[in-house]
Amino acid sequence: MNTSIETATDVVPARRAWLQAMSRGLFSHITSVQEQEEIIFSMLSLLPRSSVAALQSRMTSLLQFDVLGLLPDELAIHVLSFLPPGSLFTCSLVSRSLCGEHDWRWRKPTGVSARESSPEYAIPTSDDDEGMGDEEEDAVQSMLLDDSGYTSMDVDASFATAPGSPSTPTTRPTARPFSPSPRLNHTNAVYCLQLYTYPDTGTQVLFTGSKDRSVREWNLATGEVTRVIEGIHDSSILSICVHNGLLASGGSDHKVAVWDLTNNRLLKVIHDHMDSVLCVRFDDKKLVTCSKDRTVRTYTLPTFAPKHVLAQHRAAVNAVAISPLHIVSASGDRSVRLWDAETGALLKTFENHHWRGIAAIDFKYPFVLTGSSDKHLRLLDLRTSKGWTTSPGSEICQVCGNNTRLIEVRPPAREHEELVRSVALSHELGVSGSYDFTVKVWDRETGALMTDLVVSCGEDQKICIWDFAHGMDTSFVSL
């Protein structure tokens, strides 16, 4: 046993000696430190931006050390006593973060209020939002801070209006009672979801993907979990897509997994991306994925053979949406790009489509709906380059589709007040979800706000299902 310990402890010195020898060989003819720095910088420039960010994060420990922690407790407390209240509060937050990393537990003080101790008001354990990557202007900084948003929702005909029914709801949608079983509920933030109807039985279910690395299938009638898919991803599941009996999932472990729902077995694990997979979408012929590594990848079904790597974006590709003929991608570089799904050709680029990075996209040809970190939505008709936006003082150029400042556009009442994290588009409606804790329903043609829903979802692991047919006779509709 002592031998194994000695062998293990010898690994670091041996590795250090090997690195020193390699460095001497690499820099044997270079004596200037500046020249050595230039060589190292050139090598780093060949790596993906995410890898550079990860290396910078690892080097932090070499550049910093805890002066206060080296002091005896009495001296450290004496030093802290000279700090103003604001600085002391910042130090307490750092201490809390360290406790979370090491799983240290604080003894609860007596007299905690019911609001503070109630699970209903539980404070999220992390502010990280893994579903959106960097924006172009501060790519490395945002990756180091893991500042992100999320992809578009995928809705299984959820917003189709019944024949003969009014296009504008006459009553406010109501939340359908849905009480997940506590024993089988997710144990961390819910990042993605999709409603799905089994074609053979007509049964509608809900699939959810979580930071707890699992996908769950829910019975909407009972609120019970009917299937748990886990053990595939090594970290958070950021996006799911369900179609024709298959479920695809993308995660922060850089993986894409495809699951056969009928036979309940894993079909394929794809590990082509070099960073978190932020969105997955597929139809009968193709699987499309996008990533923080700035690429969109396509695969041919049913073999999942790689087909195209679309690499023209300048920042993380946060979301994709597809049709039989096209792929549209949205990025932190503020652009939307339209691709030919068969050839991979870039058909059109809409630069500066938003003022900040684009977090969400949905596509029903010829209309593209996007949501952004700038708190606004934009709908674009690809045929005419016309549309509407909730952003004041801007219009879509009819020639190039870019933002202009030529005509003042009055935004709808009560636009979102925070980042627009997810969007869904039907033939008559658009739906958006935001960090301001609201879901808004918009008229697809005019951009008019039709209804405003307040929900609780995401970090608190709650799932709210809204019934858009509440108060309407839908007995004549075949579901």
Coordinates of N, CA and C in Angstrom, one line a residue, residues 105-219:
R105 N -21.1 22.8 5.2 CA -22.5 23.1 5.7 C -22.4 24.1 6.9
W106 N -23.2 25.2 6.8 CA -23.2 26.1 7.9 C -24.4 25.6 8.9
R107 N -24.1 25.8 10.2 CA -25.2 25.5 11.1 C -26.2 26.6 11.0
K108 N -27.5 26.1 10.9 CA -28.6 27.1 10.7 C -28.8 27.9 12.0
P109 N -28.9 29.2 11.9 CA -29.2 30.0 13.1 C -30.7 29.8 13.5
T110 N -30.9 30.1 14.8 CA -32.3 29.9 15.3 C -33.1 31.1 14.9
G111 N -34.4 31.0 14.8 CA -35.3 32.1 14.5 C -35.4 32.4 13.0
V112 N -35.1 31.4 12.1 CA -35.2 31.6 10.7 C -36.7 31.7 10.4
S113 N -37.0 32.7 9.5 CA -38.4 32.9 9.2 C -38.9 31.8 8.3
A114 N -40.2 31.7 8.2 CA -40.8 30.6 7.4 C -40.5 30.8 5.9
R115 N -40.4 32.1 5.5 CA -40.1 32.3 4.1 C -38.7 31.9 3.7
E116 N -37.8 32.1 4.7 CA -36.4 31.7 4.4 C -36.2 30.2 4.4
S117 N -36.9 29.5 5.2 CA -36.7 28.1 5.3 C -37.6 27.2 4.5
S118 N -38.6 27.8 3.9 CA -39.6 27.1 3.1 C -39.0 26.7 1.8
P119 N -39.2 25.4 1.3 CA -38.8 25.0 0.0 C -39.4 25.9 -1.1
E120 N -40.5 26.5 -0.8 CA -41.2 27.3 -1.9 C -40.3 28.5 -2.3
Y121 N -39.5 29.0 -1.3 CA -38.7 30.1 -1.6 C -37.2 29.8 -1.5
A122 N -36.9 28.5 -1.9 CA -35.5 28.1 -1.8 C -34.7 28.9 -2.8
I123 N -33.5 29.3 -2.3 CA -32.6 30.0 -3.1 C -31.8 29.1 -4.0
P124 N -31.7 29.3 -5.3 CA -30.9 28.4 -6.2 C -29.5 28.3 -5.8
T125 N -29.0 27.1 -5.9 CA -27.6 26.9 -5.5 C -26.6 27.5 -6.4
S126 N -27.0 27.9 -7.6 CA -26.0 28.4 -8.6 C -26.7 29.4 -9.5
D127 N -26.0 30.5 -9.9 CA -26.5 31.4 -10.8 C -26.1 31.1 -12.2
D128 N -25.3 30.0 -12.4 CA -24.8 29.7 -13.7 C -26.0 29.3 -14.6
D129 N -25.9 29.8 -15.9 CA -26.9 29.5 -16.9 C -26.1 28.9 -18.1
E130 N -26.1 27.6 -18.2 CA -25.2 27.0 -19.1 C -25.7 27.0 -20.6
G131 N -26.9 27.4 -20.8 CA -27.5 27.1 -22.1 C -27.2 28.1 -23.2
M132 N -26.5 29.2 -22.9 CA -26.1 30.2 -23.9 C -24.6 30.5 -23.8
G133 N -24.0 30.7 -24.9 CA -22.5 30.9 -24.9 C -22.2 32.4 -24.9
D134 N -21.0 32.7 -25.3 CA -20.4 34.0 -25.3 C -21.0 34.9 -26.3
E135 N -20.9 36.2 -26.1 CA -21.2 37.2 -27.1 C -19.9 37.7 -27.7
E136 N -20.0 38.2 -28.9 CA -18.8 38.4 -29.7 C -17.9 39.5 -29.0
E137 N -18.5 40.5 -28.4 CA -17.6 41.6 -27.9 C -16.8 41.2 -26.7
D138 N -17.3 40.2 -25.9 CA -16.6 39.8 -24.7 C -16.6 38.3 -24.5
A139 N -16.1 37.6 -25.5 CA -16.2 36.2 -25.6 C -15.5 35.5 -24.5
V140 N -14.2 35.8 -24.2 CA -13.4 35.1 -23.2 C -14.0 35.4 -21.8
Q141 N -14.3 36.7 -21.5 CA -14.8 37.0 -20.2 C -16.1 36.3 -19.9
S142 N -17.0 36.3 -20.9 CA -18.3 35.7 -20.6 C -18.1 34.2 -20.4
M143 N -17.2 33.5 -21.1 CA -17.0 32.1 -20.9 C -16.4 31.8 -19.6
L144 N -15.5 32.7 -19.1 CA -14.9 32.5 -17.8 C -16.0 32.6 -16.7
L145 N -16.9 33.5 -16.9 CA -18.0 33.7 -15.9 C -19.2 32.8 -16.2
D146 N -19.1 32.0 -17.3 CA -20.2 31.1 -17.6 C -21.5 31.8 -17.7
D147 N -21.5 33.0 -18.3 CA -22.7 33.8 -18.4 C -23.4 33.4 -19.7
S148 N -24.7 33.0 -19.5 CA -25.3 32.4 -20.6 C -26.9 32.5 -20.6
G149 N -27.5 32.1 -21.7 CA -28.9 32.1 -21.8 C -29.4 30.8 -22.4
Y150 N -30.4 30.7 -23.1 CA -30.9 29.3 -23.5 C -31.4 29.3 -24.9
T151 N -31.8 28.1 -25.3 CA -32.3 27.8 -26.6 C -33.8 27.9 -26.8
S152 N -34.2 27.7 -28.0 CA -35.6 27.9 -28.2 C -36.4 26.7 -27.7
M153 N -37.7 26.9 -27.4 CA -38.6 25.8 -27.1 C -39.0 25.1 -28.4
D154 N -39.3 23.8 -28.3 CA -39.9 23.1 -29.4 C -41.3 22.6 -29.0
V155 N -42.3 23.0 -29.7 CA -43.7 22.7 -29.3 C -44.3 21.8 -30.3
D156 N -45.0 20.8 -29.8 CA -45.6 19.8 -30.6 C -47.0 20.2 -30.9
A157 N -47.2 21.2 -31.9 CA -48.5 21.6 -32.3 C -49.3 22.2 -31.1
S158 N -48.7 22.8 -30.1 CA -49.3 23.2 -28.9 C -50.2 24.4 -29.1
F159 N -49.9 25.3 -30.2 CA -50.6 26.5 -30.3 C -51.4 26.6 -31.5
A160 N -51.8 25.5 -32.1 CA -52.6 25.5 -33.3 C -54.0 25.9 -32.9
T161 N -54.6 26.8 -33.7 CA -56.0 27.3 -33.4 C -57.0 26.4 -34.1
A162 N -58.0 26.0 -33.4 CA -59.0 25.1 -33.9 C -59.8 25.8 -35.1
P163 N -60.2 25.1 -36.1 CA -60.9 25.7 -37.2 C -62.2 26.4 -36.7
G164 N -62.4 27.6 -37.1 CA -63.6 28.3 -36.7 C -63.4 29.1 -35.4
S165 N -62.4 28.9 -34.7 CA -62.2 29.6 -33.4 C -61.6 30.9 -33.6
P166 N -61.8 31.9 -32.8 CA -61.2 33.2 -33.0 C -59.7 33.2 -32.8
S167 N -59.0 34.0 -33.5 CA -57.6 34.0 -33.5 C -57.1 34.7 -32.2
T168 N -57.9 35.5 -31.6 CA -57.5 36.1 -30.3 C -58.3 35.5 -29.2
P169 N -57.6 34.9 -28.2 CA -58.3 34.2 -27.1 C -59.3 35.2 -26.4
T170 N -60.5 34.7 -26.1 CA -61.4 35.6 -25.4 C -61.3 35.4 -23.9
T171 N -60.5 34.4 -23.4 CA -60.3 34.2 -22.0 C -58.8 34.0 -21.7
R172 N -58.4 34.3 -20.6 CA -57.0 34.2 -20.2 C -56.7 32.7 -20.0
P173 N -55.6 32.2 -20.6 CA -55.2 30.8 -20.4 C -55.0 30.5 -18.9
T174 N -55.3 29.3 -18.5 CA -55.1 29.0 -17.1 C -54.1 27.8 -16.9
A175 N -53.5 27.8 -15.8 CA -52.5 26.7 -15.6 C -53.2 25.4 -15.2
R176 N -52.8 24.4 -16.0 CA -53.4 23.1 -15.7 C -52.7 22.5 -14.4
P177 N -53.5 22.0 -13.5 CA -52.9 21.4 -12.3 C -51.9 20.3 -12.7
F178 N -50.7 20.4 -12.1 CA -49.7 19.4 -12.5 C -48.8 19.3 -11.3
S179 N -48.8 18.2 -10.6 CA -48.1 18.0 -9.3 C -47.1 16.8 -9.5
P180 N -45.9 17.0 -9.9 CA -44.9 16.0 -10.1 C -44.7 15.2 -8.8
S181 N -44.5 13.9 -8.9 CA -44.2 13.1 -7.8 C -42.9 13.5 -7.1
P182 N -42.8 13.9 -5.8 CA -41.6 14.4 -5.2 C -40.5 13.3 -5.3
R183 N -40.9 12.1 -5.2 CA -39.8 11.0 -5.2 C -39.1 11.0 -6.5
L184 N -39.7 11.3 -7.6 CA -39.1 11.1 -8.9 C -38.9 12.5 -9.6
N185 N -39.1 13.5 -8.9 CA -38.9 14.8 -9.5 C -37.4 15.1 -9.7
H186 N -37.1 16.1 -10.6 CA -35.7 16.5 -10.9 C -35.1 17.0 -9.6
T187 N -33.8 16.8 -9.4 CA -33.1 17.3 -8.2 C -32.3 18.5 -8.5
N188 N -32.4 19.1 -9.7 CA -31.8 20.3 -10.0 C -32.5 21.1 -11.1
A189 N -32.0 22.2 -11.5 CA -32.7 23.1 -12.5 C -33.1 22.3 -13.7
V190 N -34.3 22.7 -14.2 CA -34.9 22.1 -15.5 C -34.5 23.1 -16.6
Y191 N -33.7 22.6 -17.5 CA -33.2 23.5 -18.6 C -34.0 23.4 -19.9
C192 N -34.7 22.4 -20.1 CA -35.4 22.2 -21.4 C -36.6 21.3 -21.3
L193 N -37.6 21.5 -22.2 CA -38.7 20.6 -22.1 C -39.4 20.6 -23.5
Q194 N -40.2 19.5 -23.7 CA -41.0 19.4 -25.0 C -42.2 18.6 -24.7
L195 N -43.3 19.0 -25.2 CA -44.5 18.2 -25.3 C -44.4 17.3 -26.5
Y196 N -44.9 16.1 -26.4 CA -44.8 15.1 -27.4 C -46.0 14.2 -27.4
T197 N -46.6 13.9 -28.6 CA -47.7 13.0 -28.7 C -47.3 11.8 -29.4
Y198 N -47.4 10.6 -28.8 CA -47.1 9.3 -29.4 C -48.0 9.1 -30.6
P199 N -47.5 8.9 -31.8 CA -48.3 8.7 -33.0 C -49.2 7.5 -33.0
D200 N -48.8 6.4 -32.3 CA -49.6 5.2 -32.4 C -50.7 5.2 -31.4
T201 N -50.6 5.9 -30.2 CA -51.6 5.9 -29.2 C -52.3 7.2 -29.0
G202 N -51.7 8.3 -29.5 CA -52.3 9.6 -29.3 C -52.1 10.1 -27.9
T203 N -51.3 9.5 -27.1 CA -51.0 9.9 -25.8 C -50.0 11.1 -25.8
Q204 N -50.4 12.2 -25.1 CA -49.5 13.3 -25.0 C -48.7 13.3 -23.7
V205 N -47.4 13.4 -23.8 CA -46.5 13.4 -22.6 C -45.6 14.6 -22.6
L206 N -44.9 14.8 -21.5 CA -43.9 15.9 -21.4 C -42.6 15.3 -21.1
F207 N -41.6 15.7 -21.9 CA -40.2 15.4 -21.6 C -39.5 16.6 -21.1
T208 N -38.6 16.4 -20.1 CA -37.8 17.5 -19.5 C -36.4 17.0 -19.3
G209 N -35.5 18.0 -19.5 CA -34.0 17.7 -19.3 C -33.5 18.7 -18.2
S210 N -32.6 18.2 -17.5 CA -32.2 18.9 -16.2 C -30.7 19.0 -16.0
K211 N -30.3 19.9 -15.1 CA -29.0 20.0 -14.7 C -28.6 18.7 -13.9
D212 N -29.5 17.9 -13.4 CA -29.2 16.7 -12.7 C -28.8 15.5 -13.6
R213 N -28.6 15.9 -14.9 CA -28.1 14.9 -15.9 C -29.1 13.9 -16.4
S214 N -30.3 14.1 -16.2 CA -31.4 13.1 -16.5 C -32.4 13.8 -17.4
V215 N -33.1 12.9 -18.2 CA -34.3 13.3 -18.9 C -35.5 12.5 -18.3
R216 N -36.6 13.2 -18.1 CA -37.7 12.5 -17.5 C -39.0 12.6 -18.4
E217 N -39.7 11.6 -18.5 CA -41.0 11.6 -19.2 C -42.1 11.6 -18.2
W218 N -43.1 12.5 -18.4 CA -44.2 12.7 -17.5 C -45.5 12.4 -18.1
N219 N -46.4 11.8 -17.3 CA -47.8 11.6 -17.7 C -48.5 12.8 -17.3

